[in-house]
Coordinates of C-alpha atoms in Angstrom, one line a residue:
X1 CA 12.2 59.9 21.1
X2 CA 11.3 59.9 25.0
X3 CA 7.6 58.8 25.6
X4 CA 6.6 59.5 22.0
X5 CA 5.8 56.1 19.7
X6 CA 7.8 54.7 17.3
X7 CA 7.7 52.9 14.5
X8 CA 4.8 52.8 13.0
X9 CA 3.7 56.0 14.4
X10 CA 4.6 59.2 12.5
X11 CA 6.7 60.4 15.4
X12 CA 10.3 59.2 14.3
X13 CA 10.2 60.5 11.1
X14 CA 8.2 64.1 12.0
X15 CA 11.0 64.6 14.8
X16 CA 13.7 63.9 12.1
X17 CA 12.2 66.8 10.0
X18 CA 12.1 68.8 12.9
X19 CA 15.2 68.5 13.6
X20 CA 16.5 69.5 10.2
X21 CA 13.8 72.0 9.8
X22 CA 12.3 70.6 6.4
X23 CA 9.1 70.0 6.1
X24 CA 7.6 66.6 6.1
X25 CA 6.3 66.9 2.4
X26 CA 10.0 67.9 1.5
X27 CA 11.3 64.1 2.5
X28 CA 11.7 61.5 0.4
X29 CA 12.6 58.3 3.0
X30 CA 14.3 54.7 2.0
X31 CA 13.0 52.1 4.2
X32 CA 13.4 48.6 4.0
X33 CA 10.9 47.7 6.8
X34 CA 7.0 47.7 6.0
X35 CA 6.3 49.5 9.4
X36 CA 9.2 52.3 8.7
X37 CA 6.9 52.4 5.7
X38 CA 3.9 53.0 7.4
X39 CA 5.8 55.3 9.7
X40 CA 7.0 57.6 7.1
X41 CA 3.8 57.7 5.2
X42 CA 1.9 59.0 8.4
X43 CA 4.0 61.3 8.5
X44 CA 3.0 62.8 5.0
X45 CA 6.5 62.1 3.6
X46 CA 7.1 59.9 0.0
X47 CA 8.8 56.6 0.6
X48 CA 11.0 54.2 -1.4
X49 CA 10.6 50.3 0.1
X50 CA 13.9 48.7 -0.1
X51 CA 14.4 45.3 -0.1
X52 CA 15.5 41.8 -1.6
X53 CA 13.3 39.6 0.6
X54 CA 10.0 40.9 1.1
X55 CA 8.0 41.2 -2.2
X56 CA 6.5 44.8 -3.5
X57 CA 2.9 43.7 -2.2
X58 CA 4.2 44.1 1.2
X59 CA 4.4 47.6 0.4
X60 CA 1.1 49.1 -0.8
X61 CA 1.8 52.6 0.7
X62 CA 5.0 53.0 -0.7
X63 CA 5.5 55.7 -3.6
X64 CA 8.5 53.6 -5.1
X65 CA 10.0 50.2 -4.5
X66 CA 13.5 48.4 -5.4
X67 CA 15.4 46.0 -4.8
X68 CA 18.5 47.8 -4.0
X69 CA 19.7 50.9 -2.6
X70 CA 22.0 51.0 -5.9
X71 CA 18.7 50.9 -8.6
X72 CA 19.2 54.0 -10.5
X73 CA 15.1 55.0 -9.7
X74 CA 16.1 56.4 -6.3
X75 CA 18.2 58.8 -7.8
X76 CA 15.6 60.2 -10.2
X77 CA 12.6 59.8 -7.3
X78 CA 14.8 62.1 -5.2
X79 CA 15.5 64.5 -7.9
X80 CA 11.4 64.8 -8.3
X81 CA 11.1 65.9 -4.6
X82 CA 13.9 68.5 -4.3

């Protein structure tokens, strides 16, 4: 990131979308940290909060919340993004 700010600023995700040559709006981010969800949302991306220990209420901005990376709702949400 160099001198650019990290999470919860949008910079990490904006840099990633730029390097991948995709628009932020076409990205779907899986995050297990509240600041990560905040960062991705600030970048204009859809998010899925993945956490087994922190309740859904801690991720009010996330588009989706699941307790496990194995949750089939993730695949459905990714399919909607593509």
